[in-house]
Coordinates of C-alpha atoms (C1' of nucleotides) in Angstrom, one line a residue:
Chain A
M1 CA -9.5 28.9 16.7
A2 CA -6.6 28.5 18.9
T3 CA -7.7 27.1 22.3
G4 CA -9.6 27.5 25.4
R5 CA -7.6 30.2 27.2
T6 CA -4.1 29.2 26.2
H7 CA -1.6 31.0 24.1
R8 CA 0.0 33.9 26.0
P9 CA -1.7 37.3 25.8
A10 CA -1.0 38.2 22.3
T11 CA 1.8 35.9 21.3
R12 CA 4.2 37.6 19.0
S13 CA 6.5 34.7 19.6
R14 CA 9.8 36.3 18.5
G15 CA 8.6 38.9 16.2
I16 CA 6.6 36.4 14.2
P17 CA 2.9 37.1 14.5
E18 CA 0.7 34.2 15.3
A19 CA -1.3 34.7 12.1
T20 CA 1.9 34.3 10.1
V21 CA 2.9 31.2 12.0
A22 CA -0.4 29.6 11.1
R23 CA 0.2 30.2 7.4
L24 CA 3.8 28.9 7.3
P25 CA 2.7 25.3 7.0
L26 CA 0.6 26.3 4.0
Y27 CA 3.5 27.8 2.3
L28 CA 5.7 24.9 3.1
R29 CA 3.2 22.5 1.6
A30 CA 3.0 24.5 -1.6
L31 CA 6.8 24.8 -1.7
T32 CA 7.3 21.1 -1.2
A33 CA 5.1 20.4 -4.2
L34 CA 7.1 22.8 -6.3
S35 CA 10.3 21.2 -5.0
E36 CA 9.1 17.8 -6.1
R37 CA 8.6 19.2 -9.6
S38 CA 12.1 20.5 -9.5
V39 CA 11.0 24.0 -9.8
P40 CA 14.0 26.3 -8.8
T41 CA 12.4 29.5 -8.0
V42 CA 8.9 31.0 -7.5
S43 CA 7.7 34.6 -7.4
S44 CA 5.5 35.7 -4.5
E45 CA 2.6 35.9 -6.8
E46 CA 2.8 32.3 -7.9
L47 CA 3.4 30.9 -4.5
A48 CA 0.7 33.0 -3.1
T49 CA -1.9 31.5 -5.5
A50 CA -0.7 28.1 -4.9
A51 CA -1.1 28.6 -1.1
G52 CA -4.4 30.3 -1.5
V53 CA -3.5 33.7 -0.1
N54 CA -2.7 37.2 -1.2
S55 CA 0.8 37.9 -2.5
A56 CA 1.3 41.0 -0.3
K57 CA 0.5 39.0 2.7
L58 CA 2.9 36.3 1.8
R59 CA 5.7 38.8 1.2
K60 CA 5.0 40.3 4.6
D61 CA 5.0 37.0 6.2
F62 CA 8.3 36.2 4.7
S63 CA 9.8 39.4 5.7
Y64 CA 9.3 38.4 9.4
L65 CA 11.6 35.4 8.7
G66 CA 14.2 37.5 7.1
S67 CA 15.0 38.5 3.5
Y68 CA 15.1 35.3 1.6
G69 CA 14.1 36.5 -1.8
T70 CA 15.9 38.0 -4.7
R71 CA 14.3 41.1 -6.3
G72 CA 13.5 40.6 -9.9
V73 CA 13.6 36.8 -9.5
G74 CA 11.7 35.5 -6.6
Y75 CA 12.4 33.0 -3.9
D76 CA 14.7 30.0 -4.1
V77 CA 12.4 27.0 -3.5
E78 CA 14.8 24.7 -1.8
Y79 CA 16.2 27.4 0.4
L80 CA 12.8 28.6 1.4
V81 CA 11.7 25.0 2.3
Y82 CA 14.7 24.8 4.5
Q83 CA 14.2 28.1 6.2
I84 CA 10.5 27.5 6.9
S85 CA 11.0 24.0 8.1
R86 CA 13.7 25.2 10.5
E87 CA 11.5 28.1 11.7
L88 CA 8.7 25.6 12.4
G89 CA 11.0 23.3 14.1
L90 CA 10.4 20.5 11.6
T91 CA 14.2 19.8 11.2
Q92 CA 14.0 17.9 14.4
D93 CA 12.1 14.8 15.3
W94 CA 8.9 15.2 17.3
P95 CA 7.6 12.0 19.0
V96 CA 3.9 12.2 19.4
V97 CA 1.4 10.0 21.3
I98 CA -2.2 9.5 20.3
V99 CA -4.6 8.8 23.1
G100 CA -7.9 7.2 22.4
I101 CA -7.8 4.8 19.5
G102 CA -11.4 4.8 18.3
N103 CA -12.4 5.6 14.8
L104 CA -10.8 9.1 14.9
G105 CA -7.6 7.9 16.7
A106 CA -7.2 5.1 14.2
A107 CA -7.7 7.6 11.3
L108 CA -5.0 9.8 12.8
A109 CA -2.7 7.0 13.3
N110 CA -3.0 6.1 9.6
Y111 CA -2.8 9.6 8.5
G112 CA 0.3 10.0 6.3
G113 CA 0.6 13.8 6.9
F114 CA 2.0 13.2 10.4
A115 CA 4.9 11.0 9.6
S116 CA 5.9 13.1 6.6
R117 CA 7.0 16.1 8.5
G118 CA 9.2 15.4 11.5
F119 CA 6.4 13.9 13.4
R120 CA 6.7 10.3 14.6
V121 CA 3.9 8.4 16.2
A122 CA 5.7 7.1 19.3
A123 CA 2.7 5.2 20.7
L124 CA -1.0 4.6 20.4
I125 CA -2.8 4.5 23.8
D126 CA -6.2 3.4 24.8
A127 CA -8.0 2.9 28.0
D128 CA -9.9 -0.2 26.8
P129 CA -7.9 -3.4 27.9
A130 CA -9.5 -5.2 24.9
M131 CA -7.6 -2.9 22.6
A132 CA -4.2 -3.5 24.1
G133 CA -1.9 -5.3 21.7
K134 CA -4.1 -4.9 18.7
P135 CA -2.3 -3.5 15.8
V136 CA -3.4 -0.2 14.4
A137 CA -1.4 1.3 11.5
G138 CA 1.1 -1.4 12.0
M139 CA 1.7 -0.6 15.7
P140 CA 0.4 -2.2 18.8
V141 CA -2.1 -0.3 20.9
Q142 CA -0.9 0.2 24.5
H143 CA -2.9 0.4 27.6
S144 CA -3.1 3.8 29.3
D145 CA -1.5 2.4 32.4
E146 CA 1.7 2.8 30.4
L147 CA 1.0 6.4 29.5
E148 CA 3.5 8.0 31.9
R149 CA 6.2 5.5 31.2
I150 CA 5.9 5.9 27.4
I151 CA 6.0 9.7 27.6
S152 CA 9.0 9.8 29.8
D153 CA 10.9 7.0 27.9
N154 CA 10.3 8.6 24.5
G155 CA 10.7 12.2 25.5
V156 CA 7.2 13.0 24.1
S157 CA 6.2 16.6 24.3
I158 CA 3.3 16.6 22.0
G159 CA 0.1 14.7 22.7
V160 CA -3.0 14.1 20.6
I161 CA -6.3 13.6 22.4
A162 CA -8.9 11.7 20.5
T163 CA -10.9 10.2 23.4
P164 CA -14.6 10.8 24.1
A165 CA -15.3 14.2 25.7
G166 CA -15.8 12.7 29.2
A167 CA -12.3 11.4 29.4
A168 CA -10.4 14.3 27.8
Q169 CA -9.7 16.5 30.7
Q170 CA -8.4 13.6 32.8
V171 CA -6.2 12.4 30.0
C172 CA -5.0 15.9 29.5
E173 CA -3.9 16.3 33.1
R174 CA -2.1 12.9 33.1
L175 CA -0.3 14.0 29.8
V176 CA 0.8 17.4 31.3
A177 CA 1.9 15.8 34.6
A178 CA 4.0 13.4 32.6
G179 CA 5.7 16.2 30.8
V180 CA 3.7 17.0 27.7
T181 CA 3.6 20.7 26.9
S182 CA 1.6 20.8 23.7
I183 CA -1.8 19.2 23.1
L184 CA -3.9 18.8 20.0
N185 CA -7.4 18.1 21.2
F186 CA -10.1 16.5 19.0
A187 CA -12.5 15.9 21.9
P188 CA -15.4 18.4 22.0
T189 CA -14.4 19.9 25.5
V190 CA -12.7 23.0 26.8
L191 CA -9.5 21.7 28.3
S192 CA -8.0 23.7 31.2
V193 CA -4.2 23.5 31.4
P194 CA -1.6 25.2 33.4
D195 CA 0.4 28.1 31.9
G196 CA 3.1 27.2 29.6
V197 CA 1.1 24.4 28.0
D198 CA -0.3 25.0 24.5
V199 CA -3.6 23.6 23.4
R200 CA -5.1 23.6 19.9
K201 CA -8.5 22.3 19.3
V202 CA -10.0 20.8 16.3
D203 CA -13.7 20.4 16.4
L204 CA -15.6 18.8 13.5
S205 CA -19.1 19.7 14.6
I206 CA -18.2 23.4 15.2
E207 CA -16.9 23.7 11.6
L208 CA -20.2 22.3 10.3
Q209 CA -22.2 24.6 12.4
I210 CA -20.4 27.6 11.0
L211 CA -21.1 26.4 7.6
A212 CA -24.7 25.9 8.4
F213 CA -24.9 29.5 9.6
H214 CA -23.6 30.8 6.3
E215 CA -25.8 28.4 4.4
Q216 CA -28.8 29.7 6.1
R217 CA -27.8 33.2 5.4
K218 CA -27.4 32.5 1.8
A219 CA -30.9 31.1 1.7
G220 CA -32.2 34.1 3.6
E221 CA -30.5 36.5 1.2
E222 CA -32.0 34.8 -1.8
A223 CA -35.4 35.1 -0.2
A224 CA -34.6 38.7 0.6
A225 CA -33.6 39.4 -3.0
E226 CA -36.8 37.8 -4.3
A227 CA -38.8 39.8 -1.8
A228 CA -37.0 43.0 -2.8
L229 CA -37.8 42.2 -6.4
A230 CA -41.3 41.6 -5.6
A231 CA -41.4 44.8 -3.7
A232 CA -39.9 46.7 -6.6
A233 CA -42.4 45.3 -8.9
E234 CA -45.2 46.3 -6.6
R235 CA -43.8 49.7 -6.2
E236 CA -44.1 51.1 -9.7
G237 CA -46.1 54.2 -9.6
I238 CA -44.8 55.3 -6.2
A239 CA -41.8 57.5 -7.4
E240 CA -40.7 58.9 -4.1
A241 CA -39.5 55.6 -2.6
A242 CA -36.3 55.8 -0.6
A243 CA -33.4 55.1 -2.9
D244 CA -31.1 53.3 -0.4
G245 CA -30.9 49.8 0.7
T246 CA -33.3 50.3 3.6
A247 CA -36.1 49.9 1.0
A248 CA -35.5 46.2 1.1
H249 CA -36.1 46.1 4.8
R250 CA -39.3 48.1 5.1
K251 CA -40.8 46.1 2.3
G252 CA -44.0 44.2 1.8
P253 CA -47.6 45.2 1.7
D254 CA -48.1 45.7 5.4
G255 CA -46.1 45.3 8.6
D256 CA -42.3 45.6 8.8
V257 CA -41.2 42.0 9.0
P258 CA -37.5 42.1 8.2
A259 CA -36.9 40.0 5.0
V260 CA -33.9 38.2 6.5
M261 CA -35.2 36.3 9.5
P262 CA -38.2 36.4 11.7
A263 CA -37.3 38.3 14.9
Chain B
M1 CA -8.1 29.3 9.4
A2 CA -11.1 29.7 7.3
T3 CA -10.4 28.7 3.8
G4 CA -8.4 29.1 0.6
R5 CA -9.7 32.4 -0.7
T6 CA -13.3 32.0 0.1
H7 CA -15.6 33.9 2.4
R8 CA -16.6 37.3 1.1
P9 CA -14.1 40.1 1.7
A10 CA -14.9 40.8 5.4
T11 CA -18.1 39.0 6.0
R12 CA -20.2 40.8 8.6
S13 CA -23.1 38.6 7.7
R14 CA -25.9 40.7 9.0
G15 CA -24.2 42.6 11.6
I16 CA -22.9 39.4 13.2
P17 CA -19.0 39.4 13.0
E18 CA -17.4 36.3 11.7
A19 CA -15.4 35.8 14.9
T20 CA -18.6 35.8 16.9
V21 CA -20.2 33.3 14.6
A22 CA -17.3 31.0 15.2
R23 CA -17.8 31.2 18.9
L24 CA -21.6 30.6 18.9
P25 CA -21.2 26.8 18.7
L26 CA -18.9 26.9 21.8
Y27 CA -21.6 28.8 23.7
L28 CA -24.2 26.4 22.4
R29 CA -22.4 23.4 23.6
A30 CA -21.8 24.8 27.1
L31 CA -25.4 25.9 27.2
T32 CA -26.6 22.4 26.2
A33 CA -24.6 20.9 29.0
L34 CA -26.3 23.4 31.5
S35 CA -29.7 22.6 30.0
E36 CA -29.1 18.9 30.6
R37 CA -28.4 19.6 34.2
S38 CA -31.6 21.6 34.4
V39 CA -29.8 24.8 35.3
P40 CA -32.3 27.6 34.7
T41 CA -30.1 30.6 34.3
V42 CA -26.4 31.5 34.0
S43 CA -24.4 34.7 34.3
S44 CA -22.1 35.8 31.6
E45 CA -19.2 35.0 33.9
E46 CA -20.1 31.4 34.5
L47 CA -21.0 30.7 30.9
A48 CA -17.8 32.4 29.7
T49 CA -15.6 30.1 31.9
A50 CA -17.5 27.1 30.8
A51 CA -17.0 28.0 27.1
G52 CA -13.4 29.0 27.7
V53 CA -13.6 32.7 26.8
N54 CA -13.6 36.1 28.5
S55 CA -16.9 37.3 29.9
A56 CA -16.8 40.7 28.2
K57 CA -16.4 39.0 24.9
L58 CA -19.3 36.8 25.5
R59 CA -21.6 39.6 26.4
K60 CA -20.6 41.5 23.3
D61 CA -21.1 38.5 21.2
F62 CA -24.6 38.1 22.6
S63 CA -25.3 41.8 22.1
Y64 CA -25.1 41.1 18.3
L65 CA -27.9 38.6 18.6
G66 CA -30.1 41.0 20.7
S67 CA -30.8 41.5 24.4
Y68 CA -31.6 38.1 25.8
G69 CA -30.3 38.6 29.3
T70 CA -31.8 40.0 32.4
R71 CA -29.6 42.4 34.4
G72 CA -28.9 41.3 37.9
V73 CA -29.8 37.7 37.0
G74 CA -28.2 36.5 33.9
Y75 CA -29.3 34.5 30.8
D76 CA -32.2 32.1 30.6
V77 CA -30.5 28.9 29.5
E78 CA -33.3 27.3 27.5
Y79 CA -34.2 30.5 25.7
L80 CA -30.6 31.1 24.8
V81 CA -30.2 27.6 23.5
Y82 CA -33.1 28.3 21.3
Q83 CA -31.9 31.7 20.1
I84 CA -28.4 30.5 19.2
S85 CA -29.7 27.3 17.6
R86 CA -32.0 29.4 15.4
E87 CA -29.2 31.9 14.5
L88 CA -26.9 29.1 13.4
G89 CA -29.7 27.5 11.4
L90 CA -29.7 24.4 13.5
T91 CA -33.5 24.4 13.9
Q92 CA -33.7 23.0 10.4
D93 CA -32.4 19.8 9.1
W94 CA -29.1 19.8 7.0
P95 CA -28.5 16.7 4.9
V96 CA -24.8 16.2 4.5
V97 CA -22.8 13.8 2.2
I98 CA -19.3 12.5 3.1
V99 CA -17.1 11.8 0.2
G100 CA -14.2 9.5 0.6
I101 CA -14.8 6.7 3.1
G102 CA -11.2 5.9 4.2
N103 CA -10.2 5.9 7.8
L104 CA -11.1 9.5 8.2
G105 CA -14.3 9.4 6.3
A106 CA -15.4 6.4 8.4
A107 CA -14.5 8.2 11.6
L108 CA -16.6 11.2 10.5
A109 CA -19.5 8.9 9.6
N110 CA -19.4 7.4 13.1
Y111 CA -18.9 10.8 14.8
G112 CA -21.9 11.4 17.0
G113 CA -21.5 15.2 17.0
F114 CA -22.9 15.4 13.5
A115 CA -26.2 13.8 14.0
S116 CA -26.8 15.5 17.3
R117 CA -27.3 19.0 16.0
G118 CA -29.5 19.2 12.9
F119 CA -26.9 17.5 10.6
R120 CA -28.0 14.2 9.0
V121 CA -25.6 12.1 7.0
A122 CA -27.6 11.6 3.8
A123 CA -25.0 9.4 2.1
L124 CA -21.4 8.0 2.2
I125 CA -19.7 8.1 -1.1
D126 CA -16.5 6.5 -2.3
A127 CA -14.8 6.1 -5.7
D128 CA -13.6 2.6 -5.0
P129 CA -16.1 0.1 -6.5
A130 CA -15.0 -2.4 -3.9
M131 CA -16.5 -0.2 -1.2
A132 CA -19.9 0.1 -2.7
G133 CA -22.5 -1.5 -0.6
K134 CA -20.3 -2.0 2.4
P135 CA -21.9 -0.8 5.5
V136 CA -20.2 2.0 7.4
A137 CA -21.8 3.4 10.5
G138 CA -24.9 1.4 9.6
M139 CA -25.2 2.9 6.2
P140 CA -24.2 1.4 2.8
V141 CA -21.4 3.2 1.0
Q142 CA -22.5 4.4 -2.4
H143 CA -20.3 4.7 -5.5
S144 CA -19.4 8.2 -6.7
D145 CA -21.3 7.7 -9.9
E146 CA -24.3 8.3 -7.9
L147 CA -23.0 11.6 -6.5
E148 CA -25.0 13.9 -8.5
R149 CA -28.3 12.0 -8.1
I150 CA -27.8 11.7 -4.4
I151 CA -27.3 15.4 -4.0
S152 CA -30.2 16.4 -6.0
D153 CA -32.6 13.8 -4.6
N154 CA -31.8 14.8 -1.0
G155 CA -31.3 18.5 -1.5
V156 CA -27.9 18.4 0.0
S157 CA -26.2 21.7 0.2
I158 CA -23.3 20.7 2.5
G159 CA -20.5 18.4 1.5
V160 CA -17.6 16.9 3.4
I161 CA -14.5 15.9 1.5
A162 CA -12.3 13.3 3.1
T163 CA -10.6 12.0 0.0
P164 CA -6.9 11.9 -0.7
A165 CA -5.5 15.3 -1.8
G166 CA -5.3 14.4 -5.4
A167 CA -9.0 13.7 -5.7
A168 CA -10.3 16.6 -3.7
Q169 CA -10.5 19.4 -6.3
Q170 CA -12.3 17.2 -8.8
V171 CA -14.8 15.9 -6.2
C172 CA -15.2 19.5 -5.1
E173 CA -16.2 20.6 -8.6
R174 CA -18.7 17.8 -9.0
L175 CA -20.2 18.7 -5.6
V176 CA -20.5 22.4 -6.6
A177 CA -21.9 21.5 -10.0
A178 CA -24.5 19.4 -8.4
G179 CA -25.6 22.2 -6.1
V180 CA -23.5 22.0 -2.9
T181 CA -22.7 25.5 -1.7
S182 CA -20.8 24.7 1.6
I183 CA -17.8 22.4 1.8
L184 CA -15.8 21.1 4.7
N185 CA -12.5 20.0 3.4
F186 CA -10.2 17.6 5.2
A187 CA -7.9 17.0 2.3
P188 CA -4.6 18.9 2.5
T189 CA -5.3 21.0 -0.6
V190 CA -6.4 24.5 -1.5
L191 CA -9.7 24.1 -3.1
S192 CA -10.8 26.7 -5.7
V193 CA -14.5 27.4 -5.9
P194 CA -16.8 29.9 -7.5
D195 CA -18.1 32.8 -5.6
G196 CA -21.0 32.1 -3.4
V197 CA -19.5 28.7 -2.2
D198 CA -18.1 28.5 1.2
V199 CA -15.1 26.3 2.0
R200 CA -13.8 25.6 5.5
K201 CA -10.7 23.6 5.9
V202 CA -9.5 21.3 8.6
D203 CA -5.9 20.3 8.4
L204 CA -4.5 18.0 10.9
S205 CA -0.9 18.2 10.1
I206 CA -1.0 22.0 10.0
E207 CA -2.2 22.2 13.5
L208 CA 0.6 19.8 14.6
Q209 CA 3.1 22.1 12.8
I210 CA 1.9 25.1 14.7
L211 CA 2.3 23.3 17.9
A212 CA 5.8 22.2 16.9
F213 CA 6.6 25.8 16.3
H214 CA 5.5 26.8 19.8
E215 CA 7.2 23.8 21.3
Q216 CA 10.4 24.7 19.7
R217 CA 10.2 28.2 20.9
K218 CA 9.6 27.0 24.5
A219 CA 12.7 24.9 24.2
G220 CA 14.7 27.8 22.8
E221 CA 13.5 30.1 25.7
E222 CA 14.5 27.5 28.3
A223 CA 17.9 27.3 26.7
A224 CA 18.2 31.1 26.6
A225 CA 17.1 31.2 30.2
E226 CA 19.7 28.7 31.2
A227 CA 22.3 30.4 29.2
A228 CA 21.5 33.7 30.8
L229 CA 21.8 32.0 34.1
A230 CA 25.1 30.5 33.3
A231 CA 26.4 33.7 31.9
A232 CA 25.3 35.5 35.1
A233 CA 27.1 32.9 37.2
E234 CA 30.2 33.2 35.1
R235 CA 30.0 36.9 35.2
E236 CA 30.8 37.4 38.9
G237 CA 33.9 39.4 39.2
I238 CA 33.6 40.9 35.7
A239 CA 31.7 44.0 36.8
E240 CA 31.6 45.9 33.6
A241 CA 29.7 43.3 31.6
A242 CA 26.9 44.6 29.4
A243 CA 23.8 44.7 31.3
D244 CA 21.3 44.1 28.5
G245 CA 20.1 40.8 26.9
T246 CA 22.9 40.6 24.5
A247 CA 24.9 39.0 27.1
A248 CA 22.9 35.8 26.6
H249 CA 23.9 35.7 22.9
R250 CA 27.7 36.2 23.2
K251 CA 27.9 33.6 25.9
G252 CA 29.8 30.4 26.5
P253 CA 33.5 29.7 27.0
D254 CA 34.5 30.2 23.4
G255 CA 32.7 30.8 20.1
D256 CA 29.5 32.8 19.9
V257 CA 26.8 30.2 19.2
P258 CA 23.6 32.0 19.8
A259 CA 21.6 30.3 22.4
V260 CA 18.3 30.5 20.7
M261 CA 18.9 28.9 17.3
P262 CA 21.7 28.7 14.8
A263 CA 21.2 31.4 12.3
Chain C
dA1 C1' -41.6 53.5 47.4
dT2 C1' -36.9 53.8 48.1
dG3 C1' -32.2 52.1 48.3
dT4 C1' -28.8 48.6 47.5
dC5 C1' -26.8 45.2 45.0
dT6 C1' -25.9 42.4 40.9
dT7 C1' -25.2 41.8 36.2
dT8 C1' -26.1 43.2 31.6
dG9 C1' -25.2 45.9 27.5
dT10 C1' -22.1 49.1 25.2
dG11 C1' -19.2 53.3 24.2
dA12 C1' -14.5 54.1 23.5
dA13 C1' -9.6 53.0 23.1
dC14 C1' -6.3 50.0 21.6
dG15 C1' -3.7 46.6 19.1
dC16 C1' -3.2 43.2 15.5
dG17 C1' -3.7 41.8 10.9
dT18 C1' -4.6 43.1 6.0
dG19 C1' -3.9 45.2 1.8
dC20 C1' -2.3 49.1 -1.0
dA21 C1' 1.1 51.2 -3.3
dC22 C1' 5.7 52.4 -3.9
dA23 C1' 10.6 52.8 -3.5
dA24 C1' 14.8 50.0 -3.4
dA25 C1' 17.2 46.2 -5.4
dG26 C1' 18.7 43.3 -8.5
dA27 C1' 18.5 41.0 -13.2
dT28 C1' 19.0 41.5 -18.0
dA29 C1' 19.7 43.6 -22.4
dG30 C1' 22.0 46.8 -25.4
Chain D
dC1 C1' 28.0 51.4 -18.1
dT2 C1' 23.4 52.7 -18.6
dA3 C1' 18.6 51.9 -19.1
dT4 C1' 14.8 49.1 -18.5
dC5 C1' 12.0 45.8 -16.4
dT6 C1' 10.7 42.7 -12.9
dT7 C1' 9.9 41.5 -8.2
dT8 C1' 10.8 42.1 -3.5
dG9 C1' 10.4 44.4 1.0
dT10 C1' 7.9 47.7 3.7
dG11 C1' 5.7 52.3 5.3
dC12 C1' 1.1 53.5 5.9
dA13 C1' -3.7 53.5 6.5
dC14 C1' -7.7 51.2 7.6
dG15 C1' -10.8 47.9 9.7
dC16 C1' -12.0 44.1 12.7
dG17 C1' -11.8 42.2 17.1
dT18 C1' -10.7 42.5 21.9
dT19 C1' -10.9 44.5 26.3
dC20 C1' -11.8 47.9 29.7
dA21 C1' -14.8 50.3 32.4
dC22 C1' -19.1 52.2 33.4
dA23 C1' -23.8 53.6 33.1
dA24 C1' -28.4 51.6 32.7
dA25 C1' -31.6 48.2 34.2
dG26 C1' -33.7 45.2 36.8
dA27 C1' -34.1 42.1 41.2
dC28 C1' -34.7 42.0 45.9
dA29 C1' -34.9 43.6 50.6
dT30 C1' -36.8 46.8 53.8

DNA sequence: ATGTCTTTGTGAACGCGTGCACAAAGATAG
DNA sequence: CTATCTTTGTGCACGCGTTCACAAAGACAT
């Protein structure tokens, strides 16, 4: 999921595996919810279910951060919130710019999840002069001519690209040249960036396509199951049929059409 | 990245690894671009760079689909587009509902990438009665009372949840009960679903937090490098200083502030 | 037909991530 | 203080995914 050829070889950043880093925000969210309910401690089991992972995995993840639990009791919620926040770098303020204020960019600007965790939208930038000055999420949109100045004035190191695909690479280059070293890309393009710049990609249509694949497979399996049933029904009297799963494949009255999908 | 406890144990769907499936849409996009430029064939090398992956990986991925290339020449673009589309199930029409027409839902409804590939937005659904009838992306928003009817009338099997976190689980349950078996979740919650239902999650703030982690680490490394340099400069004359990296930690005029991060 | 050159397809090795299962650690009760 | 019970932290094994490196396959020239 990460990016198009970014992320150093096999990033084990400082002993913390990439897969673990990707789960820390999940734990943090679950912990924050517990904290708001004033729950003092949680067991790995409870927290794991709340975060939607397996408890062994959670414990191993935490073991990379240090030993913050108490055996026989569990983890101190507040303390863990602090440790994870610090590890993720959320105890400091991250100014962020959003480039491309179309439907998606506006949605992002309004998204509460950003501001809630150390992220501050420093500016909204769009190439359309007609957008300039328009307020979006209580903040005036600025023209992309200002991009370099905004980034340097605010010390922005994280940029969000929500432009059309055609503009993304160019915007990316300007961001990087101006000093941005982390990019969250919503445009459906592979960005190429110099070493040292991180890119993460969020692609809506890709996610849907993956779902479609599984959906299709489910439909196919159903059909296969039905076919297997039919074949089984038809087979009575033929005792020496192969007992293993291959029976489902070489099924049917004639031919060897695989039940799953036409080749 | 996938979901909150969905996806069967280690889904090797029909010999096609999950990781490969996740890349197919990438290849498809690159191939479509080539197709539009009427390029007849591509080598694995060219296509790999276009898709932002390594060519060996690409070839192995394609090998799971069958042998669609010609040695010494490469892959036929059109043929490959067709094969991948078919494998992903994009040759058929997938009606989709979007639930929760806030900023994000509207952005999704307007997102061209959906319609372009077999996906058809069958309905926009929102719980707010004031939204009902309002046109978004040229389509009237319908009230959530209609949810079950819409799904069954249109044979919808894929649902997109773009509601606030609090409503997501309930919406999810209604979708599943009505027959939806694949869900794309944009709400920042762990959805729990029965077996046989696929959930994929897209979480904007999580991606940002992962970036923040790497950003912080970069800053830390820079600081460490500077500290090491400073230490080296300061060390001239003191020949017996420890030669290993620990020098960077016990640095500075006084105190022992670790250069990387306060423990 | 033969040889050369290009590019695919894949066997094999390696490394990361996951999950099991258990020993160590601490709480708690008697 | 001892015993018991809970829950963490982790060694270990296994499987998936990635990458290398090369043989097989075909195109193309002669």
